[in-house]
PDB file of C-alpha atoms in Angstrom:
ATOM      1  CA  MET A   1    -173.010 119.381  98.267  1.00 66.00           C
ATOM      2  CA  VAL A   2    -175.546 117.474  96.212  1.00 78.00           C
ATOM      3  CA  ARG A   3    -177.865 119.611  94.095  1.00 92.00           C
ATOM      4  CA  THR A   4    -181.448 119.886  95.297  1.00 97.00           C
ATOM      5  CA  LEU A   5    -184.277 120.067  92.781  1.00 98.00           C
ATOM      6  CA  LEU A   6    -187.417 121.610  94.309  1.00 97.00           C
ATOM      7  CA  ILE A   7    -190.724 120.390  92.867  1.00 97.00           C
ATOM      8  CA  PRO A   8    -193.661 122.542  94.051  1.00 96.00           C
ATOM      9  CA  GLY A   9    -197.291 121.527  94.360  1.00 91.00           C
ATOM     10  CA  ILE A  10    -200.259 122.881  92.438  1.00 88.00           C
ATOM     11  CA  ASP A  11    -200.190 126.684  92.027  1.00 87.00           C
ATOM     12  CA  GLY A  12    -196.425 126.686  92.683  1.00 87.00           C
ATOM     13  CA  SER A  13    -194.560 127.731  95.819  1.00 89.00           C
ATOM     14  CA  PRO A  14    -194.232 131.533  95.710  1.00 84.00           C
ATOM     15  CA  GLU A  15    -192.973 133.617  98.629  1.00 87.00           C
ATOM     16  CA  PRO A  16    -193.254 133.045 101.550  1.00 91.00           C
ATOM     17  CA  HIS A  17    -193.538 129.254 100.985  1.00 93.00           C
ATOM     18  CA  TRP A  18    -190.702 127.174 102.471  1.00 94.00           C
ATOM     19  CA  GLN A  19    -189.607 126.050  98.990  1.00 95.00           C
ATOM     20  CA  ALA A  20    -189.154 129.694  97.921  1.00 94.00           C
ATOM     21  CA  TRP A  21    -187.224 130.308 101.167  1.00 94.00           C
ATOM     22  CA  TRP A  22    -185.069 127.235 100.434  1.00 94.00           C
ATOM     23  CA  GLN A  23    -184.321 128.455  96.888  1.00 94.00           C
ATOM     24  CA  ALA A  24    -183.223 131.849  98.261  1.00 94.00           C
ATOM     25  CA  LYS A  25    -181.170 130.339 101.086  1.00 94.00           C
ATOM     26  CA  GLU A  26    -179.393 127.699  99.019  1.00 94.00           C
ATOM     27  CA  PRO A  27    -178.231 129.041  95.639  1.00 88.00           C
ATOM     28  CA  ASN A  28    -177.331 125.504  94.527  1.00 91.00           C
ATOM     29  CA  ALA A  29    -181.022 124.509  94.757  1.00 95.00           C
ATOM     30  CA  LEU A  30    -183.157 124.756  91.639  1.00 95.00           C
ATOM     31  CA  THR A  31    -186.940 125.109  91.489  1.00 96.00           C
ATOM     32  CA  ILE A  32    -188.482 123.137  88.621  1.00 95.00           C
ATOM     33  CA  HIS A  33    -191.177 125.161  86.912  1.00 91.00           C
ATOM     34  CA  GLN A  34    -193.901 124.012  84.566  1.00 87.00           C
ATOM     35  CA  ASP A  35    -196.148 125.764  82.083  1.00 85.00           C
ATOM     36  CA  ASP A  36    -199.480 125.971  83.877  1.00 85.00           C
ATOM     37  CA  TRP A  37    -199.360 125.863  87.687  1.00 85.00           C
ATOM     38  CA  SER A  38    -203.139 125.996  88.065  1.00 84.00           C
ATOM     39  CA  ASN A  39    -203.925 123.279  85.511  1.00 86.00           C
ATOM     40  CA  PRO A  40    -200.934 120.917  85.353  1.00 87.00           C
ATOM     41  CA  THR A  41    -200.584 118.012  82.932  1.00 88.00           C
ATOM     42  CA  PRO A  42    -198.832 114.996  84.498  1.00 90.00           C
ATOM     43  CA  GLU A  43    -196.800 114.013  81.448  1.00 91.00           C
ATOM     44  CA  ALA A  44    -195.595 117.553  80.733  1.00 90.00           C
ATOM     45  CA  TRP A  45    -194.621 118.138  84.360  1.00 91.00           C
ATOM     46  CA  GLU A  46    -192.825 114.789  84.554  1.00 92.00           C
ATOM     47  CA  ALA A  47    -190.897 115.697  81.393  1.00 93.00           C
ATOM     48  CA  GLU A  48    -189.815 119.020  82.965  1.00 94.00           C
ATOM     49  CA  VAL A  49    -188.530 117.241  86.075  1.00 96.00           C
ATOM     50  CA  ALA A  50    -186.862 114.501  83.994  1.00 96.00           C
ATOM     51  CA  GLY A  51    -185.131 117.165  81.883  1.00 96.00           C
ATOM     52  CA  ALA A  52    -183.800 118.863  85.016  1.00 96.00           C
ATOM     53  CA  VAL A  53    -182.532 115.527  86.350  1.00 97.00           C
ATOM     54  CA  LEU A  54    -180.766 114.854  83.045  1.00 96.00           C
ATOM     55  CA  GLN A  55    -179.080 118.264  83.343  1.00 96.00           C
ATOM     56  CA  HIS A  56    -178.229 117.696  87.027  1.00 96.00           C
ATOM     57  CA  PRO A  57    -177.645 113.955  87.533  1.00 96.00           C
ATOM     58  CA  GLY A  58    -177.385 112.685  91.079  1.00 95.00           C
ATOM     59  CA  SER A  59    -179.711 115.359  92.478  1.00 96.00           C
ATOM     60  CA  ILE A  60    -182.070 114.933  95.409  1.00 97.00           C
ATOM     61  CA  LEU A  61    -185.672 115.793  94.593  1.00 98.00           C
ATOM     62  CA  VAL A  62    -187.598 117.718  97.269  1.00 98.00           C
ATOM     63  CA  ALA A  63    -191.294 117.728  96.442  1.00 97.00           C
ATOM     64  CA  HIS A  64    -194.340 119.217  98.127  1.00 97.00           C
ATOM     65  CA  SER A  65    -197.999 118.220  97.831  1.00 95.00           C
ATOM     66  CA  LEU A  66    -198.907 117.426  94.214  1.00 93.00           C
ATOM     67  CA  GLY A  67    -195.197 117.617  93.381  1.00 95.00           C
ATOM     68  CA  CYS A  68    -194.820 114.389  95.384  1.00 96.00           C
ATOM     69  CA  LEU A  69    -197.122 112.601  92.961  1.00 95.00           C
ATOM     70  CA  VAL A  70    -195.120 113.945  90.014  1.00 95.00           C
ATOM     71  CA  VAL A  71    -191.924 112.599  91.575  1.00 97.00           C
ATOM     72  CA  ALA A  72    -193.554 109.244  92.373  1.00 97.00           C
ATOM     73  CA  ARG A  73    -194.697 108.894  88.760  1.00 94.00           C
ATOM     74  CA  LEU A  74    -191.228 109.882  87.546  1.00 95.00           C
ATOM     75  CA  LEU A  75    -189.475 107.349  89.801  1.00 96.00           C
ATOM     76  CA  ALA A  76    -191.838 104.589  88.661  1.00 95.00           C
ATOM     77  CA  GLN A  77    -191.790 105.383  84.944  1.00 92.00           C
ATOM     78  CA  TRP A  78    -188.197 106.595  84.479  1.00 91.00           C
ATOM     79  CA  PRO A  79    -186.155 104.270  86.744  1.00 92.00           C
ATOM     80  CA  GLN A  80    -183.045 104.773  84.607  1.00 93.00           C
ATOM     81  CA  LEU A  81    -182.697 108.421  85.713  1.00 95.00           C
ATOM     82  CA  ASN A  82    -179.748 109.181  87.995  1.00 96.00           C
ATOM     83  CA  ILE A  83    -181.555 110.440  91.109  1.00 96.00           C
ATOM     84  CA  ALA A  84    -179.853 110.300  94.520  1.00 96.00           C
ATOM     85  CA  GLY A  85    -183.105 110.274  96.481  1.00 97.00           C
ATOM     86  CA  ALA A  86    -186.437 111.976  97.021  1.00 98.00           C
ATOM     87  CA  LEU A  87    -187.956 113.838  99.964  1.00 98.00           C
ATOM     88  CA  MET A  88    -191.746 113.875  99.638  1.00 98.00           C
ATOM     89  CA  VAL A  89    -193.318 116.493 101.924  1.00 98.00           C
ATOM     90  CA  ALA A  90    -197.080 116.414 102.605  1.00 97.00           C
ATOM     91  CA  PRO A  91    -198.196 114.389  99.577  1.00 96.00           C
ATOM     92  CA  ALA A  92    -201.643 115.259  98.234  1.00 94.00           C
ATOM     93  CA  ASP A  93    -204.447 112.790  97.617  1.00 92.00           C
ATOM     94  CA  PRO A  94    -205.672 113.348  94.033  1.00 86.00           C
ATOM     95  CA  ARG A  95    -209.165 112.197  95.042  1.00 85.00           C
ATOM     96  CA  ARG A  96    -209.603 115.318  97.195  1.00 80.00           C
ATOM     97  CA  SER A  97    -209.887 117.778  94.307  1.00 77.00           C
ATOM     98  CA  GLY A  98    -210.987 117.692  90.692  1.00 76.00           C
ATOM     99  CA  ARG A  99    -207.929 119.801  89.861  1.00 75.00           C
ATOM    100  CA  LEU A 100    -205.741 116.857  90.869  1.00 80.00           C
ATOM    101  CA  SER A 101    -207.735 114.117  89.143  1.00 79.00           C
ATOM    102  CA  ARG A 102    -205.246 113.741  86.256  1.00 83.00           C
ATOM    103  CA  PHE A 103    -202.738 112.499  88.844  1.00 85.00           C
ATOM    104  CA  ALA A 104    -205.015 109.733  90.162  1.00 84.00           C
ATOM    105  CA  GLN A 105    -202.703 106.932  88.986  1.00 85.00           C
ATOM    106  CA  VAL A 106    -200.308 106.977  91.956  1.00 90.00           C
ATOM    107  CA  PRO A 107    -197.595 104.292  91.734  1.00 92.00           C
ATOM    108  CA  ARG A 108    -197.712 101.785  94.606  1.00 94.00           C
ATOM    109  CA  THR A 109    -194.416  99.928  94.027  1.00 94.00           C
ATOM    110  CA  PRO A 110    -190.993 100.230  95.683  1.00 96.00           C
ATOM    111  CA  PHE A 111    -188.603 102.761  94.184  1.00 95.00           C
ATOM    112  CA  ARG A 112    -184.974 102.023  93.409  1.00 93.00           C
ATOM    113  CA  VAL A 113    -183.685 105.112  95.257  1.00 96.00           C
ATOM    114  CA  PRO A 114    -183.969 106.123  98.908  1.00 96.00           C
ATOM    115  CA  VAL A 115    -187.166 108.057  99.616  1.00 97.00           C
ATOM    116  CA  THR A 116    -188.415 109.831 102.741  1.00 97.00           C
ATOM    117  CA  VAL A 117    -192.053 110.813 103.175  1.00 98.00           C
ATOM    118  CA  ALA A 118    -192.624 113.636 105.690  1.00 98.00           C
ATOM    119  CA  ALA A 119    -196.302 113.778 106.666  1.00 97.00           C
ATOM    120  CA  SER A 120    -198.549 115.679 109.028  1.00 97.00           C
ATOM    121  CA  ARG A 121    -201.114 114.237 111.427  1.00 97.00           C
ATOM    122  CA  ASN A 122    -203.770 116.792 110.401  1.00 97.00           C
ATOM    123  CA  ASP A 123    -203.070 117.439 106.719  1.00 96.00           C
ATOM    124  CA  PRO A 124    -206.337 118.269 104.916  1.00 95.00           C
ATOM    125  CA  TRP A 125    -204.906 116.945 101.635  1.00 94.00           C
ATOM    126  CA  MET A 126    -203.892 113.446 102.815  1.00 95.00           C
ATOM    127  CA  SER A 127    -204.352 111.582 106.065  1.00 96.00           C
ATOM    128  CA  PHE A 128    -201.264 110.462 107.935  1.00 97.00           C
ATOM    129  CA  GLY A 129    -202.405 106.844 107.530  1.00 97.00           C
ATOM    130  CA  ASP A 130    -202.606 107.202 103.748  1.00 96.00           C
ATOM    131  CA  ALA A 131    -199.190 108.905 103.620  1.00 97.00           C
ATOM    132  CA  ALA A 132    -197.708 106.111 105.755  1.00 97.00           C
ATOM    133  CA  GLY A 133    -199.313 103.568 103.410  1.00 96.00           C
ATOM    134  CA  LEU A 134    -197.667 105.240 100.407  1.00 95.00           C
ATOM    135  CA  ALA A 135    -194.337 105.289 102.216  1.00 97.00           C
ATOM    136  CA  ASP A 136    -194.687 101.574 102.928  1.00 97.00           C
ATOM    137  CA  ASP A 137    -195.570 100.797  99.299  1.00 96.00           C
ATOM    138  CA  TRP A 138    -192.649 102.888  98.053  1.00 96.00           C
ATOM    139  CA  GLY A 139    -190.145 101.339 100.483  1.00 96.00           C
ATOM    140  CA  ALA A 140    -189.701 104.816 101.971  1.00 96.00           C
ATOM    141  CA  ALA A 141    -188.916 106.069 105.442  1.00 96.00           C
ATOM    142  CA  ILE A 142    -191.790 107.944 107.084  1.00 97.00           C
ATOM    143  CA  VAL A 143    -191.273 111.057 109.216  1.00 97.00           C
ATOM    144  CA  ASP A 144    -194.133 112.061 111.511  1.00 97.00           C
ATOM    145  CA  LEU A 145    -194.147 115.875 111.538  1.00 97.00           C
ATOM    146  CA  GLY A 146    -196.928 116.029 114.118  1.00 96.00           C
ATOM    147  CA  ALA A 147    -200.055 118.156 113.652  1.00 97.00           C
ATOM    148  CA  VAL A 148    -198.673 120.801 111.273  1.00 96.00           C
ATOM    149  CA  GLY A 149    -201.332 121.009 108.555  1.00 95.00           C
ATOM    150  CA  HIS A 150    -200.233 120.846 104.928  1.00 95.00           C
ATOM    151  CA  VAL A 151    -196.709 122.184 105.600  1.00 95.00           C
ATOM    152  CA  ASN A 152    -197.511 125.298 103.597  1.00 93.00           C
ATOM    153  CA  VAL A 153    -197.970 129.021 104.132  1.00 92.00           C
ATOM    154  CA  ALA A 154    -201.559 128.562 105.370  1.00 91.00           C
ATOM    155  CA  SER A 155    -200.281 126.302 108.159  1.00 91.00           C
ATOM    156  CA  GLY A 156    -197.515 128.724 109.146  1.00 89.00           C
ATOM    157  CA  PHE A 157    -194.583 127.500 107.090  1.00 88.00           C
ATOM    158  CA  GLY A 158    -192.214 130.031 105.605  1.00 88.00           C
ATOM    159  CA  PRO A 159    -188.636 129.173 106.542  1.00 93.00           C
ATOM    160  CA  TRP A 160    -188.373 125.460 107.329  1.00 94.00           C
ATOM    161  CA  PRO A 161    -184.816 124.443 108.306  1.00 94.00           C
ATOM    162  CA  ARG A 162    -186.002 120.956 109.291  1.00 96.00           C
ATOM    163  CA  GLY A 163    -186.671 120.279 105.601  1.00 95.00           C
ATOM    164  CA  MET A 164    -182.979 120.837 104.870  1.00 95.00           C
ATOM    165  CA  ASP A 165    -182.091 118.522 107.769  1.00 96.00           C
ATOM    166  CA  LEU A 166    -184.339 115.827 106.291  1.00 96.00           C
ATOM    167  CA  ARG A 167    -182.688 116.320 102.886  1.00 96.00           C
ATOM    168  CA  ASP A 168    -179.233 116.027 104.454  1.00 94.00           C
ATOM    169  CA  ALA A 169    -180.216 112.796 106.222  1.00 94.00           C
ATOM    170  CA  LEU A 170    -181.536 111.477 102.920  1.00 94.00           C
ATOM    171  CA  ALA A 171    -178.256 112.374 101.208  1.00 92.00           C
ATOM    172  CA  ARG A 172    -176.353 110.370 103.840  1.00 91.00           C
ATOM    173  CA  ARG A 173    -178.740 107.446 103.295  1.00 87.00           C
ATOM    174  CA  SER A 174    -178.262 107.729  99.544  1.00 84.00           C
ATOM    175  CA  ARG A 175    -174.490 107.403  99.853  1.00 79.00           C
ATOM    176  CA  ALA A 176    -175.019 104.199 101.860  1.00 66.00           C
ATOM    177  CA  TRP A 177    -177.400 102.727  99.272  1.00 56.00           C
ATOM    178  CA  VAL A 178    -176.045  99.948  97.066  1.00 47.00           C
ATOM    179  CA  ARG A 179    -177.616  99.798  93.622  1.00 45.00           C
ATOM    180  CA  PRO A 180    -177.356  96.312  92.110  1.00 39.00           C
ATOM    181  CA  ARG A 181    -176.745  95.792  88.412  1.00 35.00           C
ATOM    182  CA  THR A 182    -180.389  94.893  87.910  1.00 39.00           C
ATOM    183  CA  ALA A 183    -183.106  97.545  88.211  1.00 43.00           C
ATOM    184  CA  ASP A 184    -185.347  95.193  90.238  1.00 42.00           C
ATOM    185  CA  PRO A 185    -186.161  97.157  93.458  1.00 41.00           C
ATOM    186  CA  ARG A 186    -186.398  93.906  95.430  1.00 38.00           C
ATOM    187  CA  ASN A 187    -182.618  93.573  95.042  1.00 37.00           C
ATOM    188  CA  LEU A 188    -181.795  96.802  96.865  1.00 38.00           C
ATOM    189  CA  VAL A 189    -179.722  96.471  99.998  1.00 37.00           C
ATOM    190  CA  GLN A 190    -178.603  99.075 102.462  1.00 36.00           C
ATOM    191  CA  ARG A 191    -175.131  99.098 103.991  1.00 31.00           C
ATOM    192  CA  SER A 192    -174.521 100.172 107.552  1.00 30.00           C
ATOM    193  CA  ILE A 193    -172.651 103.431 107.912  1.00 28.00           C
TER     194      ILE A 193
END
């Protein structure tokens, strides 16, 4: 089984958040921590995630909320990292809070790895249309979760087995992905399984 690196949003993902449940359920998963959950610095958080990827090459990144923006920045700025894919759950719009303003530079280019964006129709942190627009810009698949809020504890999410199903589907997609010798994302092709 491919290792899963869990990247929480602002303030972390303590119990009973679905990422904490995932960590407890799947011992092979690893939650990436950073120094200051309430006042994160983009570069420091990216370096933490990059360090974990270097220690666990070929991992799938599973990010929530602001963690999605950290992963997007990482994929855009560190394309040489060996990442199997990324599941971005309920990305946050950095314009919606001053606490997120340091993350305002959201990459809008295709990534060189398979990405799935799972978004809600009534997420207070990013509209479904904006999430779908990011997915399109990133060359990502979009999963419509319906009207489920921010996919967090406040919207009723503790255990979330569907997240693991989405990760597993992404892992299958990743194995079918052909990476050309060049890092140009326009050269990516997908084989049929």
